[in-house]
GROMACS .gro file of C-alpha atoms in nm:
model
  334
    1MET     CA    1   0.279  28.655  11.007
    2GLN     CA    2   0.040  28.713  11.297
    3PRO     CA    3  -0.327  28.757  11.193
    4VAL     CA    4  -0.520  29.079  11.243
    5LEU     CA    5  -0.756  29.071  11.543
    6ILE     CA    6  -1.103  29.036  11.393
    7MET     CA    7  -1.450  28.936  11.508
    8ARG     CA    8  -1.789  28.880  11.349
    9ALA     CA    9  -2.006  29.186  11.302
   10GLY     CA   10  -2.310  29.003  11.443
   11TYR     CA   11  -2.175  29.077  11.793
   12LEU     CA   12  -2.166  29.451  11.714
   13ALA     CA   13  -2.505  29.437  11.542
   14SER     CA   14  -2.661  29.297  11.859
   15TYR     CA   15  -2.529  29.589  12.065
   16VAL     CA   16  -2.660  29.832  11.803
   17PHE     CA   17  -3.001  29.666  11.842
   18ALA     CA   18  -2.977  29.694  12.222
   19LEU     CA   19  -2.893  30.066  12.204
   20GLN     CA   20  -3.188  30.127  11.975
   21LYS     CA   21  -3.419  29.929  12.204
   22LEU     CA   22  -3.317  30.158  12.491
   23ARG     CA   23  -3.377  30.459  12.262
   24LEU     CA   24  -3.007  30.545  12.245
   25ASP     CA   25  -2.862  30.655  11.913
   26PRO     CA   26  -2.571  30.428  11.808
   27ALA     CA   27  -2.461  30.650  11.517
   28PRO     CA   28  -2.227  30.885  11.711
   29LEU     CA   29  -2.057  30.590  11.883
   30LEU     CA   30  -2.013  30.404  11.555
   31ALA     CA   31  -1.853  30.711  11.400
   32ARG     CA   32  -1.620  30.769  11.696
   33HIS     CA   33  -1.494  30.411  11.675
   34HIS     CA   34  -1.465  30.406  11.295
   35LEU     CA   35  -1.730  30.136  11.256
   36PRO     CA   36  -1.974  30.107  10.963
   37ASP     CA   37  -2.313  30.277  10.986
   38ALA     CA   38  -2.452  29.955  10.837
   39ALA     CA   39  -2.337  29.757  11.142
   40ALA     CA   40  -2.686  29.627  11.220
   41GLN     CA   41  -2.705  29.466  10.875
   42LEU     CA   42  -2.351  29.328  10.846
   43GLY     CA   43  -2.415  29.005  11.037
   44ASP     CA   44  -2.148  28.765  10.917
   45PHE     CA   45  -1.877  29.011  10.811
   46MET     CA   46  -1.560  29.066  11.010
   47LEU     CA   47  -1.460  29.389  11.183
   48SER     CA   48  -1.167  29.507  11.393
   49ALA     CA   49  -1.200  29.335  11.733
   50ARG     CA   50  -1.042  29.630  11.912
   51ASP     CA   51  -1.275  29.881  11.748
   52VAL     CA   52  -1.575  29.668  11.843
   53HIS     CA   53  -1.462  29.615  12.204
   54GLU     CA   54  -1.395  29.987  12.249
   55PHE     CA   55  -1.742  30.062  12.106
   56VAL     CA   56  -1.903  29.814  12.348
   57GLU     CA   57  -1.708  29.956  12.642
   58GLU     CA   58  -1.842  30.305  12.575
   59ALA     CA   59  -2.192  30.187  12.482
   60THR     CA   60  -2.240  29.986  12.801
   61SER     CA   61  -2.144  30.288  13.012
   62LEU     CA   62  -2.462  30.459  12.889
   63ALA     CA   63  -2.693  30.213  13.069
   64PRO     CA   64  -2.702  30.037  13.408
   65PRO     CA   65  -2.439  29.759  13.436
   66GLY     CA   66  -2.536  29.447  13.244
   67THR     CA   67  -2.849  29.593  13.084
   68LEU     CA   68  -2.717  29.648  12.733
   69SER     CA   69  -2.519  29.322  12.728
   70THR     CA   70  -2.817  29.114  12.841
   71ILE     CA   71  -3.038  29.254  12.566
   72ALA     CA   72  -2.759  29.210  12.311
   73GLY     CA   73  -2.678  28.853  12.416
   74LEU     CA   74  -3.039  28.734  12.403
   75HIS     CA   75  -3.093  28.905  12.068
   76ASN     CA   76  -2.773  28.761  11.922
   77ALA     CA   77  -2.875  28.405  12.010
   78ASP     CA   78  -3.208  28.423  11.830
   79HIS     CA   79  -3.146  28.666  11.544
   80GLN     CA   80  -2.784  28.653  11.431
   81PRO     CA   81  -2.629  28.369  11.230
   82ASN     CA   82  -2.436  28.153  11.478
   83PRO     CA   83  -2.312  27.795  11.520
   84PHE     CA   84  -2.589  27.702  11.766
   85ARG     CA   85  -2.865  27.798  11.523
   86GLU     CA   86  -2.693  27.607  11.246
   87GLY     CA   87  -2.640  27.300  11.466
   88THR     CA   88  -2.993  27.291  11.605
   89HIS     CA   89  -3.145  27.271  11.260
   90HIS     CA   90  -3.096  26.892  11.268
   91ALA     CA   91  -3.067  26.832  11.644
   92VAL     CA   92  -3.296  26.575  11.810
   93ASN     CA   93  -3.266  26.719  12.161
   94LEU     CA   94  -3.087  26.993  12.355
   95LEU     CA   95  -2.780  26.783  12.436
   96ASP     CA   96  -2.741  26.696  12.069
   97ALA     CA   97  -2.777  27.067  11.984
   98ILE     CA   98  -2.503  27.162  12.232
   99HIS     CA   99  -2.266  26.899  12.094
  100ARG     CA  100  -2.335  27.015  11.738
  101HIS     CA  101  -2.271  27.373  11.848
  102ASN     CA  102  -1.939  27.279  12.007
  103ALA     CA  103  -1.832  27.098  11.692
  104LEU     CA  104  -1.908  27.403  11.476
  105VAL     CA  105  -1.770  27.680  11.701
  106PRO     CA  106  -1.398  27.630  11.623
  107ARG     CA  107  -1.468  27.684  11.252
  108TYR     CA  108  -1.626  28.024  11.310
  109GLY     CA  109  -1.456  28.173  11.614
  110PRO     CA  110  -1.176  27.998  11.803
  111GLY     CA  111  -1.204  28.240  12.095
  112ALA     CA  112  -1.564  28.136  12.166
  113ARG     CA  113  -1.526  27.767  12.246
  114PHE     CA  114  -1.764  27.609  12.496
  115ALA     CA  115  -1.751  27.288  12.697
  116VAL     CA  116  -2.039  27.079  12.831
  117ARG     CA  117  -2.011  26.850  13.133
  118ILE     CA  118  -2.275  26.628  13.298
  119ASN     CA  119  -2.244  26.570  13.672
  120GLY     CA  120  -2.515  26.348  13.817
  121HIS     CA  121  -2.844  26.532  13.774
  122GLU     CA  122  -2.692  26.859  13.657
  123VAL     CA  123  -2.538  26.990  13.336
  124CYS     CA  124  -2.266  27.254  13.321
  125TRP     CA  125  -2.227  27.448  12.996
  126ARG     CA  126  -1.904  27.642  13.027
  127LYS     CA  127  -1.731  27.915  12.831
  128ALA     CA  128  -1.373  27.798  12.785
  129THR     CA  129  -1.203  28.138  12.763
  130ARG     CA  130  -1.235  28.462  12.954
  131SER     CA  131  -1.352  28.779  12.785
  132PRO     CA  132  -1.164  29.110  12.797
  133MET     CA  133  -1.452  29.291  12.969
  134ALA     CA  134  -1.707  29.220  13.240
  135GLU     CA  135  -1.986  29.323  13.003
  136THR     CA  136  -1.868  29.066  12.748
  137GLU     CA  137  -1.906  28.792  13.010
  138ILE     CA  138  -2.264  28.908  13.070
  139PHE     CA  139  -2.326  28.899  12.696
  140CYS     CA  140  -2.197  28.539  12.686
  141VAL     CA  141  -2.424  28.427  12.971
  142ALA     CA  142  -2.728  28.588  12.808
  143ASN     CA  143  -2.623  28.435  12.477
  144LEU     CA  144  -2.608  28.083  12.624
  145ILE     CA  145  -2.948  28.131  12.787
  146GLY     CA  146  -3.085  28.270  12.462
  147HIS     CA  147  -2.963  27.963  12.273
  148VAL     CA  148  -3.151  27.730  12.507
  149ARG     CA  149  -3.461  27.952  12.505
  150ALA     CA  150  -3.466  27.946  12.125
  151PHE     CA  151  -3.453  27.567  12.141
  152THR     CA  152  -3.700  27.512  12.429
  153HIS     CA  153  -3.923  27.803  12.532
  154PRO     CA  154  -3.879  28.182  12.571
  155ARG     CA  155  -3.889  28.187  12.953
  156TRP     CA  156  -3.637  27.911  13.020
  157LEU     CA  157  -3.379  27.985  13.291
  158PRO     CA  158  -3.082  27.784  13.419
  159THR     CA  159  -3.080  27.672  13.781
  160SER     CA  160  -2.775  27.889  13.844
  161VAL     CA  161  -2.506  28.095  13.672
  162ALA     CA  162  -2.143  28.152  13.768
  163VAL     CA  163  -1.970  28.458  13.624
  164ALA     CA  164  -1.592  28.487  13.602
  165VAL     CA  165  -1.551  28.862  13.550
  166ALA     CA  166  -1.879  29.046  13.594
  167THR     CA  167  -2.022  29.116  13.938
  168PRO     CA  168  -2.318  28.885  14.012
  169GLU     CA  169  -2.550  29.180  14.072
  170ALA     CA  170  -2.510  29.300  13.714
  171LEU     CA  171  -2.687  28.984  13.597
  172SER     CA  172  -2.928  28.911  13.881
  173ASN     CA  173  -3.078  29.262  13.849
  174GLN     CA  174  -3.184  29.209  13.486
  175PRO     CA  175  -3.566  29.184  13.445
  176ALA     CA  176  -3.528  28.943  13.151
  177LEU     CA  177  -3.344  28.701  13.379
  178ALA     CA  178  -3.545  28.751  13.699
  179GLY     CA  179  -3.541  28.456  13.940
  180MET     CA  180  -3.202  28.322  13.838
  181ALA     CA  181  -2.935  28.249  14.100
  182VAL     CA  182  -2.606  28.419  14.008
  183VAL     CA  183  -2.274  28.370  14.188
  184SER     CA  184  -1.916  28.480  14.134
  185SER     CA  185  -1.674  28.227  13.985
  186ARG     CA  186  -1.342  28.388  13.912
  187ASP     CA  187  -1.147  28.062  13.916
  188ASP     CA  188  -1.364  27.825  13.713
  189GLY     CA  189  -1.477  28.043  13.426
  190THR     CA  190  -1.826  28.156  13.327
  191HIS     CA  191  -2.085  27.878  13.309
  192ILE     CA  192  -2.455  27.801  13.345
  193HIS     CA  193  -2.607  27.502  13.528
  194PHE     CA  194  -2.933  27.333  13.440
  195ARG     CA  195  -3.116  27.009  13.512
  196ILE     CA  196  -3.029  26.685  13.336
  197SER     CA  197  -3.394  26.654  13.231
  198ASP     CA  198  -3.351  26.968  13.015
  199VAL     CA  199  -3.092  26.807  12.789
  200TRP     CA  200  -3.344  26.555  12.656
  201ARG     CA  201  -3.585  26.829  12.551
  202LYS     CA  202  -3.687  26.818  12.187
  203PRO     CA  203  -3.684  27.138  11.981
  204ALA     CA  204  -3.986  27.359  12.045
  205ARG     CA  205  -4.001  27.460  11.680
  206SER     CA  206  -3.876  27.308  11.361
  207GLY     CA  207  -3.772  27.641  11.211
  208GLY     CA  208  -3.716  27.736  10.851
  209PRO     CA  209  -3.396  27.759  10.650
  210VAL     CA  210  -3.095  27.836  10.866
  211ASP     CA  211  -2.878  28.143  10.806
  212ARG     CA  212  -2.565  27.943  10.736
  213LEU     CA  213  -2.230  28.090  10.826
  214GLN     CA  214  -1.946  28.063  10.582
  215PRO     CA  215  -1.629  27.907  10.726
  216SER     CA  216  -1.370  28.176  10.779
  217ASN     CA  217  -1.066  27.953  10.831
  218ALA     CA  218  -1.062  28.123  11.169
  219ASP     CA  219  -0.891  27.843  11.362
  220GLU     CA  220  -0.552  27.986  11.264
  221PRO     CA  221  -0.614  28.262  11.010
  222ASP     CA  222  -0.300  28.396  10.846
  223PHE     CA  223  -0.235  28.767  10.810
  224ILE     CA  224  -0.369  28.804  10.456
  225GLU     CA  225  -0.682  28.596  10.521
  226SER     CA  226  -0.772  28.791  10.836
  227LEU     CA  227  -0.699  29.122  10.660
  228ARG     CA  228  -0.921  29.020  10.367
  229LEU     CA  229  -1.207  28.931  10.604
  230LEU     CA  230  -1.159  29.259  10.792
  231MET     CA  231  -1.175  29.457  10.468
  232GLN     CA  232  -1.500  29.286  10.369
  233GLY     CA  233  -1.658  29.421  10.686
  234TYR     CA  234  -1.551  29.775  10.603
  235ALA     CA  235  -1.623  29.752  10.229
  236ARG     CA  236  -1.984  29.861  10.275
  237THR     CA  237  -1.865  30.199  10.405
  238GLY     CA  238  -1.672  30.273  10.088
  239THR     CA  239  -1.364  30.340  10.306
  240LEU     CA  240  -1.108  30.089  10.186
  241SER     CA  241  -0.816  30.328  10.154
  242LEU     CA  242  -0.472  30.215  10.265
  243ASP     CA  243  -0.484  30.456  10.560
  244GLU     CA  244  -0.824  30.329  10.677
  245THR     CA  245  -0.722  29.963  10.644
  246ALA     CA  246  -0.407  30.028  10.846
  247ARG     CA  247  -0.607  30.205  11.116
  248ALA     CA  248  -0.862  29.922  11.142
  249ALA     CA  249  -0.582  29.664  11.160
  250ARG     CA  250  -0.403  29.875  11.424
  251LEU     CA  251  -0.089  29.892  11.213
  252SER     CA  252   0.109  30.183  11.074
  253VAL     CA  253   0.075  30.237  10.700
  254ARG     CA  254   0.443  30.155  10.666
  255THR     CA  255   0.408  29.824  10.853
  256LEU     CA  256   0.100  29.729  10.653
  257GLN     CA  257   0.278  29.801  10.326
  258ARG     CA  258   0.578  29.593  10.438
  259ARG     CA  259   0.360  29.296  10.534
  260LEU     CA  260   0.167  29.312  10.209
  261LYS     CA  261   0.493  29.321  10.014
  262GLU     CA  262   0.623  29.020  10.207
  263ALA     CA  263   0.302  28.832  10.120
  264GLY     CA  264   0.326  28.931   9.755
  265VAL     CA  265  -0.015  29.098   9.736
  266SER     CA  266  -0.122  29.459   9.691
  267HIS     CA  267  -0.371  29.654   9.896
  268ALA     CA  268  -0.565  29.738   9.579
  269THR     CA  269  -0.606  29.369   9.499
  270LEU     CA  270  -0.736  29.291   9.848
  271ALA     CA  271  -0.974  29.589   9.829
  272ASP     CA  272  -1.113  29.464   9.497
  273GLN     CA  273  -1.156  29.113   9.641
  274ALA     CA  274  -1.335  29.253   9.947
  275ARG     CA  275  -1.574  29.462   9.737
  276PHE     CA  276  -1.647  29.165   9.511
  277ALA     CA  277  -1.725  28.937   9.807
  278VAL     CA  278  -1.962  29.197   9.955
  279ALA     CA  279  -2.120  29.261   9.615
  280GLN     CA  280  -2.194  28.889   9.578
  281ASP     CA  281  -2.362  28.889   9.919
  282LEU     CA  282  -2.570  29.202   9.855
  283LEU     CA  283  -2.681  29.087   9.510
  284THR     CA  284  -2.805  28.762   9.662
  285THR     CA  285  -2.950  28.870   9.997
  286ALA     CA  286  -3.039  29.241   9.963
  287ARG     CA  287  -3.306  29.200   9.698
  288ASP     CA  288  -3.452  29.543   9.775
  289LEU     CA  289  -3.127  29.716   9.672
  290SER     CA  290  -3.086  29.811   9.308
  291ILE     CA  291  -2.756  29.764   9.121
  292THR     CA  292  -2.704  30.140   9.143
  293GLU     CA  293  -2.758  30.144   9.520
  294ILE     CA  294  -2.515  29.855   9.569
  295ALA     CA  295  -2.257  30.035   9.356
  296PHE     CA  296  -2.278  30.352   9.568
  297GLU     CA  297  -2.278  30.153   9.893
  298LEU     CA  298  -1.949  29.992   9.790
  299GLY     CA  299  -1.791  30.328   9.717
  300TYR     CA  300  -1.806  30.329   9.337
  301SER     CA  301  -1.857  30.666   9.173
  302ASP     CA  302  -2.109  30.529   8.921
  303PRO     CA  303  -2.292  30.202   8.842
  304GLY     CA  304  -2.090  30.152   8.524
  305SER     CA  305  -1.761  30.134   8.716
  306PHE     CA  306  -1.913  29.880   8.953
  307SER     CA  307  -2.051  29.667   8.668
  308ARG     CA  308  -1.717  29.662   8.488
  309ALA     CA  309  -1.528  29.569   8.807
  310PHE     CA  310  -1.780  29.297   8.894
  311ARG     CA  311  -1.762  29.151   8.544
  312ARG     CA  312  -1.382  29.124   8.570
  313PHE     CA  313  -1.425  28.896   8.872
  314ALA     CA  314  -1.741  28.702   8.790
  315GLY     CA  315  -1.730  28.697   8.410
  316ILE     CA  316  -2.090  28.823   8.394
  317PRO     CA  317  -2.264  29.155   8.477
  318PRO     CA  318  -2.405  29.195   8.831
  319GLN     CA  319  -2.767  29.184   8.711
  320ASP     CA  320  -2.707  28.848   8.542
  321TYR     CA  321  -2.530  28.718   8.852
  322ARG     CA  322  -2.826  28.819   9.069
  323ARG     CA  323  -3.075  28.658   8.831
  324GLU     CA  324  -2.882  28.327   8.824
  325ARG     CA  325  -2.825  28.315   9.202
  326LEU     CA  326  -3.190  28.385   9.282
  327ALA     CA  327  -3.299  28.121   9.032
  328ASP     CA  328  -3.065  27.870   9.200
  329LEU     CA  329  -3.205  27.959   9.544
  330ASN     CA  330  -3.563  27.925   9.423
  331ARG     CA  331  -3.490  27.581   9.280
  332THR     CA  332  -3.328  27.479   9.612
  333VAL     CA  333  -3.632  27.592   9.814
  334ALA     CA  334  -3.871  27.422   9.573
   0.00000   0.00000   0.00000
């Protein structure tokens, strides 16, 4: 069965940040496109790709072309968990970091593959696939630049940029990228060029622990796996009804039920698995949230129901799970 179209929530979270930076309220847009209010905190969860793209399309119309996507792309590179940040943790120079990034990308997002090519005294870092929107291409350029800036220094710029879909002016007019040569490249994909001397640069900062991504089996996710990941993204809204899941997956309720029956799994089981996965994450990372707050965030009517459901999966109450996980993390850091 074909997988559901999904994408990491970190992309959406970066656009939410960009809207807020421009003093635009993202809440009405999130509601219109059935996306979680907690989008800015979701990070590594999966959401409906179509919902996210439709949100971005409307959001970017509220600002001058390229503005929102540039802010979002730069922010995403330096603040959201991503393969480049994970790869650079052990990289000895920029070229090594790029190769590590390229090796990790297919595990976390097959549609975001990049290629690097050295020609004489110049390096070309190229996005292998085209995006569905011009603004997404701008995001990708800003994201690549942001990756290198995070590795080298905050004002780094490539010698030139070629954009496959977006108009060159949408990028060259951005204050954050002032002084960069931008040209149109509809035939050869979106790419940035920089000097060969840059690839031997050592990391500007050693950095602390990396926000590691969890492999999503996203190279060729099957229908159930992609649906499970999608439901994890929406679990924090407490809206994991059959109707809502079908809407997010862009399927009719009847089609969803048929596919679930063919796979031999129930919607209720997947919903429980999604809530449990999110509960594990919140208990470990959201230390400021109480057990009661986590229960309500996941749509449970009372903390007791949440504790009983969690114990069925983990074998221990949520408070014990949190205590053990935090103790493990403290021992790892020490």
